[in-house]
XYZ file of C-alpha atoms in Angstrom:
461
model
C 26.452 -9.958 25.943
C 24.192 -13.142 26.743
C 23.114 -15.118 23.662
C 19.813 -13.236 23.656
C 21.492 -10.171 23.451
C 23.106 -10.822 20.608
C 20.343 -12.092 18.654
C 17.933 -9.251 19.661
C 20.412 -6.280 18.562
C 21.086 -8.540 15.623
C 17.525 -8.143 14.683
C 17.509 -4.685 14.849
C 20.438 -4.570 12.348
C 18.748 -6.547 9.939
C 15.471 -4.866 10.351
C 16.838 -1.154 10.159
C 18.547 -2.541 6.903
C 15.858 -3.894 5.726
C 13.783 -0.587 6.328
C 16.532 1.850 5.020
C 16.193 -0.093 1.925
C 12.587 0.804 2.126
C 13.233 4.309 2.720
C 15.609 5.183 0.023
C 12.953 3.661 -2.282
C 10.127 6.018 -1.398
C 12.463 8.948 -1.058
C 12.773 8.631 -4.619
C 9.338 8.312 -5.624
C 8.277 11.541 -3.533
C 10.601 13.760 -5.352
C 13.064 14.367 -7.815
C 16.101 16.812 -6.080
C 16.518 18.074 -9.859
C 12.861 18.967 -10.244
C 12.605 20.546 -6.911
C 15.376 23.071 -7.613
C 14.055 24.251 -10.602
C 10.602 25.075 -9.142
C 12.466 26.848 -5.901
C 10.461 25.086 -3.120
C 9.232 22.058 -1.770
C 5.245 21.630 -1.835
C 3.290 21.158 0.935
C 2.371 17.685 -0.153
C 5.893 16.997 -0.228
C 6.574 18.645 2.658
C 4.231 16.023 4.639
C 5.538 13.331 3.070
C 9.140 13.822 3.643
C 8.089 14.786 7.571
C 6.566 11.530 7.672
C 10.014 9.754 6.316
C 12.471 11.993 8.210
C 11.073 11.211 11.434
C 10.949 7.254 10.926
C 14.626 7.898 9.459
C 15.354 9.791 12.667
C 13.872 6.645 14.824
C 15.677 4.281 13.209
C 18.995 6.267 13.449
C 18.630 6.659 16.830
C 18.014 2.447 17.029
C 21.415 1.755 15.511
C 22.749 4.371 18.394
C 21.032 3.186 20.929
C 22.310 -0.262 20.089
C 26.070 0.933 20.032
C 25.651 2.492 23.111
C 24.228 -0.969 24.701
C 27.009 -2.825 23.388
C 29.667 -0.136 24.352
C 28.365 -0.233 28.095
C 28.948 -3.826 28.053
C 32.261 -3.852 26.446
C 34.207 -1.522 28.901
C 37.199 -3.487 28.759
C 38.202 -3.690 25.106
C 40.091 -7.232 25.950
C 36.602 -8.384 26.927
C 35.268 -7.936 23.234
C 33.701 -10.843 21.435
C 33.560 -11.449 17.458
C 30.169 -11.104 17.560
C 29.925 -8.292 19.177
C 32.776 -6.179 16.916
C 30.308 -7.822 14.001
C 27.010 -5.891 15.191
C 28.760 -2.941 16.003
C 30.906 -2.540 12.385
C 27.261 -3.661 10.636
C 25.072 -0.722 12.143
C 28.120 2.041 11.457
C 28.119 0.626 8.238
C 24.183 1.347 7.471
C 24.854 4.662 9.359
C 27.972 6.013 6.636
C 25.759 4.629 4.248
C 22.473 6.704 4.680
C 24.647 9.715 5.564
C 26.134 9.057 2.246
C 23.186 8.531 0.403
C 21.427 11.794 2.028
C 24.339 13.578 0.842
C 24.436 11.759 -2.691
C 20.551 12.597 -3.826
C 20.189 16.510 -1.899
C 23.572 18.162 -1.028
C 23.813 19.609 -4.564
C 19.988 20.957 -4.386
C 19.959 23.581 -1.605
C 16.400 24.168 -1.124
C 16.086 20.375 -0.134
C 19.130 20.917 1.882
C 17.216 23.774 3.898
C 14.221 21.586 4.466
C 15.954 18.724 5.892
C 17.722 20.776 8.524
C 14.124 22.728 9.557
C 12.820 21.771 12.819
C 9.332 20.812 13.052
C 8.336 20.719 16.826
C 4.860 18.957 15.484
C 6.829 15.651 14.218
C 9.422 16.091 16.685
C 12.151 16.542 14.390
C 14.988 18.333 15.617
C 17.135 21.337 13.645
C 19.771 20.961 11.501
C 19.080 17.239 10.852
C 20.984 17.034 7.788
C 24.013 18.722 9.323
C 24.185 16.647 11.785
C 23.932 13.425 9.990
C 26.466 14.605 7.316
C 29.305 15.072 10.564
C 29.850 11.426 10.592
C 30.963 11.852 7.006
C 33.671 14.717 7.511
C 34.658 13.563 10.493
C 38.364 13.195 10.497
C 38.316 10.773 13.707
C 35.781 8.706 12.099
C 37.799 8.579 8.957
C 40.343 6.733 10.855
C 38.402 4.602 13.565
C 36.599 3.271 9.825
C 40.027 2.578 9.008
C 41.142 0.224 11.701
C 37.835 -1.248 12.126
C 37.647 -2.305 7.970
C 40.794 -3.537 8.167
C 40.684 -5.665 11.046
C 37.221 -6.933 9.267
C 39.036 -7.669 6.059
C 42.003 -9.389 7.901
C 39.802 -11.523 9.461
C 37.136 -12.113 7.780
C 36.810 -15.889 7.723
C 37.101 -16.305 10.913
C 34.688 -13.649 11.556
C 32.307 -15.431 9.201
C 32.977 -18.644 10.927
C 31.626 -16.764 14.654
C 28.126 -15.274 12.930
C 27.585 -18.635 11.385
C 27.849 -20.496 14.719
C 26.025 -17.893 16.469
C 23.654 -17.460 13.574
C 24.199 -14.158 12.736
C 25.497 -14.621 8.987
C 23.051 -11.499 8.068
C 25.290 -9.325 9.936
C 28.199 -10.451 7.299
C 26.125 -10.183 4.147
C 25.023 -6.417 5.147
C 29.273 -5.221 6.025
C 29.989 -7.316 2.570
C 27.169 -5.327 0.940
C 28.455 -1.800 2.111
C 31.885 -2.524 2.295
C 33.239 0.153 -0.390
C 30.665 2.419 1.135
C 32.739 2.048 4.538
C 36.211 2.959 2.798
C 37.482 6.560 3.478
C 38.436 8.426 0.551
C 42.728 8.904 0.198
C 42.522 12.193 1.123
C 40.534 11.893 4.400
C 43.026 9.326 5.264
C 46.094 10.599 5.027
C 44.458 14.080 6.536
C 43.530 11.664 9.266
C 47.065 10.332 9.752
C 48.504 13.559 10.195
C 46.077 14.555 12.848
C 45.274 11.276 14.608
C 48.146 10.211 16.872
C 47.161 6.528 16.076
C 50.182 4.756 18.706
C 48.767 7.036 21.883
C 45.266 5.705 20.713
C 46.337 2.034 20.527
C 48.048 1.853 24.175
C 44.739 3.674 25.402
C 42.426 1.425 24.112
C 44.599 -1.747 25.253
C 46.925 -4.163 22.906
C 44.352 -6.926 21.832
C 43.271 -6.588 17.986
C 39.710 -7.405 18.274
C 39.056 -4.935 21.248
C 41.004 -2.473 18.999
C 38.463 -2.889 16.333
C 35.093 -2.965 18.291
C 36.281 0.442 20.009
C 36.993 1.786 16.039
C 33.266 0.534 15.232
C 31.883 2.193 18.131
C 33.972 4.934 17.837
C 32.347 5.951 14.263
C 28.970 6.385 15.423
C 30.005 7.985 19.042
C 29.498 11.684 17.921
C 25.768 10.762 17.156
C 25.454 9.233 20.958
C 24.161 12.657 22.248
C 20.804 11.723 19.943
C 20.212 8.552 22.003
C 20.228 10.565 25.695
C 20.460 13.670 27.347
C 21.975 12.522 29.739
C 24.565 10.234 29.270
C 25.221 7.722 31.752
C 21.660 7.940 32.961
C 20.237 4.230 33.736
C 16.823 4.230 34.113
C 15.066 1.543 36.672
C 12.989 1.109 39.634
C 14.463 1.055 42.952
C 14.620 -2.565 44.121
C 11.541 -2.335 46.629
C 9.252 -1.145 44.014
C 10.093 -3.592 40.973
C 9.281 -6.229 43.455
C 6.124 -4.657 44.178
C 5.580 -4.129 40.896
C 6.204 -7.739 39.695
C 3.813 -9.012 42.661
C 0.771 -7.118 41.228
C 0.697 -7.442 37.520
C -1.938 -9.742 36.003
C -2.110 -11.398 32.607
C -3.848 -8.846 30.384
C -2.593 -5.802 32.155
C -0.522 -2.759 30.311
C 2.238 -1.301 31.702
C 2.919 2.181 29.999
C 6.555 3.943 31.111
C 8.771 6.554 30.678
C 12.704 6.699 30.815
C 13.969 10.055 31.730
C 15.958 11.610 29.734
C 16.002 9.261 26.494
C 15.827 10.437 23.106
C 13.054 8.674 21.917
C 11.047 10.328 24.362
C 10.733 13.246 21.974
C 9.323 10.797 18.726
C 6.163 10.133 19.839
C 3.316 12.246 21.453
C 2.810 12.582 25.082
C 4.625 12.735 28.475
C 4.555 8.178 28.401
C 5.996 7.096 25.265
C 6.033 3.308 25.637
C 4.187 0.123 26.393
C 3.678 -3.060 27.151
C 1.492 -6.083 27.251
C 1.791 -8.438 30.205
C 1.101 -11.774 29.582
C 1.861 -13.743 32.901
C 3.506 -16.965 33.945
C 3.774 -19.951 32.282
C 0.882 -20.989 35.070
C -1.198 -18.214 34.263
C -1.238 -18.988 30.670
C -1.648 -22.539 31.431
C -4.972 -21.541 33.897
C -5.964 -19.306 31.335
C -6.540 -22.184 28.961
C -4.571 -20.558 25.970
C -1.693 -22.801 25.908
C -2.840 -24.958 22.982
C -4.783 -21.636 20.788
C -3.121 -21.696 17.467
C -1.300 -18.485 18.180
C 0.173 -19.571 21.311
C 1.073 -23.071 21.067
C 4.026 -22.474 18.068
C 5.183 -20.124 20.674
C 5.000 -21.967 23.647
C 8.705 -23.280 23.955
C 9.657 -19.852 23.307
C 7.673 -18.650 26.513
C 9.469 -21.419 28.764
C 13.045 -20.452 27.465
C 12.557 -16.603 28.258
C 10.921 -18.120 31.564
C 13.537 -20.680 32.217
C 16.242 -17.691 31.530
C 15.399 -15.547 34.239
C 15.222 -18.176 36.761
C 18.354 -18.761 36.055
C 19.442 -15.431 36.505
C 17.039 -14.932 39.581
C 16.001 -18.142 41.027
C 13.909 -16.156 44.014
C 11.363 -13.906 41.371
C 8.796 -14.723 39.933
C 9.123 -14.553 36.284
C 6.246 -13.075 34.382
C 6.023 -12.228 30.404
C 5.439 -9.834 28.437
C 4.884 -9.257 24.600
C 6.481 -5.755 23.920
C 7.501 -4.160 20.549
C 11.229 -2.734 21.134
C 13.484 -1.632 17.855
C 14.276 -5.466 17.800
C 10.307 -6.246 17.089
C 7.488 -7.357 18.496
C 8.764 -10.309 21.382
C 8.339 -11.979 24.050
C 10.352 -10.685 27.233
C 10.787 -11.044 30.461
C 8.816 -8.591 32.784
C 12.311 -6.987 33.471
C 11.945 -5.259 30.054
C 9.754 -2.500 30.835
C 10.317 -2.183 34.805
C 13.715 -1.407 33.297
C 12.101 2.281 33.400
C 12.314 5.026 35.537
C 8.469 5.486 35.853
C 5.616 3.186 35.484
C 1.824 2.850 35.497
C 0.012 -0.221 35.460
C -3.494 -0.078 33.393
C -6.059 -2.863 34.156
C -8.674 -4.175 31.835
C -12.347 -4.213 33.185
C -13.132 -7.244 31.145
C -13.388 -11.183 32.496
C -11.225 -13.920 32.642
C -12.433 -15.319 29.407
C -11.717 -11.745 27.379
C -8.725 -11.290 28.732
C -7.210 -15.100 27.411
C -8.850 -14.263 24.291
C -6.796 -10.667 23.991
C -3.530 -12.559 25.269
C -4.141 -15.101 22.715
C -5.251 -12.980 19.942
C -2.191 -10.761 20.662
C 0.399 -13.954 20.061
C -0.452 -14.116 16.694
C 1.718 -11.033 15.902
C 5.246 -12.105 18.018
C 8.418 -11.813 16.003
C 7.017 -8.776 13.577
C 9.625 -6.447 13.073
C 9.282 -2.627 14.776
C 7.324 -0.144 12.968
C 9.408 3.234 12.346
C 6.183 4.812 10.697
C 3.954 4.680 13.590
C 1.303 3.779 11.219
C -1.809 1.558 12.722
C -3.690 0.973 9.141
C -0.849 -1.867 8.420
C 0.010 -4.768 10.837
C 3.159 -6.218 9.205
C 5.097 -3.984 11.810
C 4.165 -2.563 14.857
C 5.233 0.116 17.801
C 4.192 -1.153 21.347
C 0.977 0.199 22.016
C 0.041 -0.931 18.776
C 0.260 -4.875 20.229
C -2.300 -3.749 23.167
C -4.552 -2.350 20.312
C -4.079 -5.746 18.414
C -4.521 -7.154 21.303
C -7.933 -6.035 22.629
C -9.655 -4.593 19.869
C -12.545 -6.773 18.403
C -12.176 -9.260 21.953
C -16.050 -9.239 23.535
C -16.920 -6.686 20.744
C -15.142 -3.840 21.838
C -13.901 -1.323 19.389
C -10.918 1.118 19.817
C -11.007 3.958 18.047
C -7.804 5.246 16.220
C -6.958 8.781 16.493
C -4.641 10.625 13.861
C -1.087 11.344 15.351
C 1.639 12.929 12.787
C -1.038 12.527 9.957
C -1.385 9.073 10.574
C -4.225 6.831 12.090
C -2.122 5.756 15.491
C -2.893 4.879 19.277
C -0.141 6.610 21.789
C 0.214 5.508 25.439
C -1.154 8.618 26.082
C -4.698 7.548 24.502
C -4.503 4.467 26.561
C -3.785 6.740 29.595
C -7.409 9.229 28.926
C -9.393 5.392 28.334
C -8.460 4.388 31.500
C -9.223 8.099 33.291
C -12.397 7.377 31.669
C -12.677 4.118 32.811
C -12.693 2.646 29.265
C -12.186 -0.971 28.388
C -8.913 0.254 31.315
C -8.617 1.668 34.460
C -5.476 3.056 36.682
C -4.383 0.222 38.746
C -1.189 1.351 39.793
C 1.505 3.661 39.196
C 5.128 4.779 39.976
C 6.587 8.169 39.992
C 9.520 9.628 41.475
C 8.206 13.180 40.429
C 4.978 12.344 42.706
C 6.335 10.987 46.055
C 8.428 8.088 45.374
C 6.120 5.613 46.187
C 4.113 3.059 44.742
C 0.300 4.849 44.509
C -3.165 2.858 43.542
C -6.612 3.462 42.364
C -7.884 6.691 42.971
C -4.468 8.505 43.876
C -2.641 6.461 41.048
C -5.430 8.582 38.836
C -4.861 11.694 40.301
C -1.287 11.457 39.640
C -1.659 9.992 36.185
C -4.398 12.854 35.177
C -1.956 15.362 36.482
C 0.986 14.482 34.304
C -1.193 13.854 31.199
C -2.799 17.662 32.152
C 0.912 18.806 31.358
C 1.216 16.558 28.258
């Protein structure tokens, strides 16, 4: 994985521990397991409130998957593995064993808590038998011994491990398997019930001879039965055909929003609508520079940032043009290269109908909230994390006195892509530039037929 890579999954980690942390702590304070049982039900109060925390638990499980998966696509040959890589992986299985443990540690003694956590609720998105599936990683005899091999090799080499995530600054990583490392130890039993059933020398010659490959396939390993959250289609790789991201990177503008879809993904079915994601495009270096928001307080800390992210793709790409984006992911709120979200399988390109002078003032108004971490509650009424459409509302509300009004969405005041999509039908603040579809002809379609297509899908919605 390039350095960037590294450093963005490495956020998530640290973010998603962060936030578990958070979790736990108002699990607590909604309910007492103890109390519950003796009253026979949970409340409908309650009821909301652990919706509301299942489904950002659900999100941010699906993160730490979706992150193992990444890492596991890039790691095909186990000899290939890097320490930094092994470090990432063995950090996000360890915050997975430990909320599965901690699930079953506060509610699989109080059944009526038990029953509610493994209800579907098609209205959050949650799926059935939540709990159930969660609590597999935990009797999992295969995991019990990947966990194994993985722990050990950590605890074998730990200082030079240490000694990797320092130079690559990833020491967080380190603190967070240190933290949970007891958590991560299978109990004697499971172990030598593993041993008998887990042919461990036919494993090892699969898998290749080299140690730290060995390990990183372990780490992966304990989270793999949980991959089917992350996709429905495994092996699916969602992007544009090569014609049309050109196209597309030729016509987007500084200011415009790029809402898309990836078939097939699991996150698809966490927030509302047929388009669950966004994305604010910010231009080239030269368009900011024309623009005249290079030095705004907002932009100018950020500014070296910009040419880095510019100066990487060139380097990757020497022939494209390399515009930006600012685009909340489960690593944050950053700035990426346009490549981020044409790495989709559909696209639509939303244009403001506001001048020059708005749109710099938007762009530079939206700077001011780069490197937040993601928001798992999908809650608009707090800005100290956001989800991706949440940075265009950041963005443009307020600029030449416009107002966006927040709808509620899963009980909480929220803007989906799909609100962005009816503004611009209605030709508010937005309108439908441009869009992609594969569904809908396979060809790049504009302004009026780019609507039509657009209104027909959100009809469905």
């Amino acid at each position: 994985m390039a350095d960037s890579q590294l450093l963005a999954a490495a956020r998530t980690v640290i973010q998603v521990d962060d936030y578990f942390t958070q979790l736990k702590s108002e699990a607590a304070a909604i309910f007492d397991a103890v109390k519950v049982a003796e009253v026979g039900y949970v409340t409908a109060s309650q009821e909301l409130a652990v919706r509301q925390l299942q489904l950002s638990y659900w999100k941010s499980r699906v993160a730490l998957l979706e992150l193992i998966g990444e890492i596991r696509s890039r790691s095909e040959r186990p000899e290939a593995a890097t320490p930094e890589e092994f470090l990432i992986a063995l950090a996000a299985a360890a915050l997975l064993v430990d909320s599965a443990r901690y699930l079953r540690e506060q509610f699989h003694r109080t059944t009526v808590v038990r029953r509610k956590l493994d209800e579907p609720d098609p209205v959050y998105g949650i799926p059935p038998r939540m709990y159930d599936d969660v609590q597999r990683s935990l009797v999992s005899v295969g995991n019990a011994w990947h966990l194994w091999q993985a722990t050990r090799y950590y605890d074998t080499h730990r200082e030079r491990l240490a000694e990797a995530a320092a130079a690559a600054q990833l020491t967080p990583l380190v603190a967070i398997i240190d933290r949970l490392r007891d958590r991560l130890r299978p109990s004697l039993w499971m172990f030598l019930r593993t041993r008998l059933r887990v042919r461990g020398r036919r494993t090892i010659r699969r898998i290749g001879r080299d140690m730290l490959g060995r390990a990183l396939y372990a780490a992966q390993e304990v989270v793999s039965t949980g991959m089917a959250e992350v996709t429905v289609r495994p092996g699916h790789r969602p992007g544009l055909p090569p014609e049309i991201d050109r196209e597309m990177t030729a016509l987007v503008q500084p200011g415009d929003v790029l809402v898309v879809r990836k078939e097939y993904a699991a996150t698809n079915y966490f927030l509302p609508g047929y388009w669950p994601h966004a994305a604010l495009v910010i231009g080239s270096l030269d368009d900011l520079q024309r623009l005249g928001v290079t030095q705004h307080e907002h932009v100018t800390p950020r500014w070296r940032l910009c040419e880095a992210i510019a100066a990487e793709r060139r380097e990757r790409d020497p022939s494209s043009p390399t515009p930006l984006v600012l685009e909340s992911m489960k690593d944050g709120v950053r700035v990426r290269s346009l490549a981020s979200p044409l790495g989709s399988d559909s696209v639509i390109v939303l244009r403001p109908l506001l001048a020059p002078a708005a749109i710099a003032a938007a762009i530079a108004q939206a700077f001011l909230h780069e490197g937040k971490p993601y928001d798992f509650d999908f809650d608009f009424t707090c800005s100290h994390r956001m989800v991706c459409t949440e940075v265009v509302y950041r963005a443009y509300d307020g600029v030449d006195g416009l107002k966006i009004e927040l709808p509620r969405h899963m009980g909480r005041f929220a803007l989906a892509a799909g609100d962005l999509l009816r503004m611009a039908l209605a030709e508010r603040l937005f309108r439908v530039h441009a869009v992609y579809s594969p569904a809908h002809g396979g060809k790049l379609e504009y302004a009026d037929q780019a609507a039509q297509i657009v209104r027909s899908v959100e009809g469905r919605s």
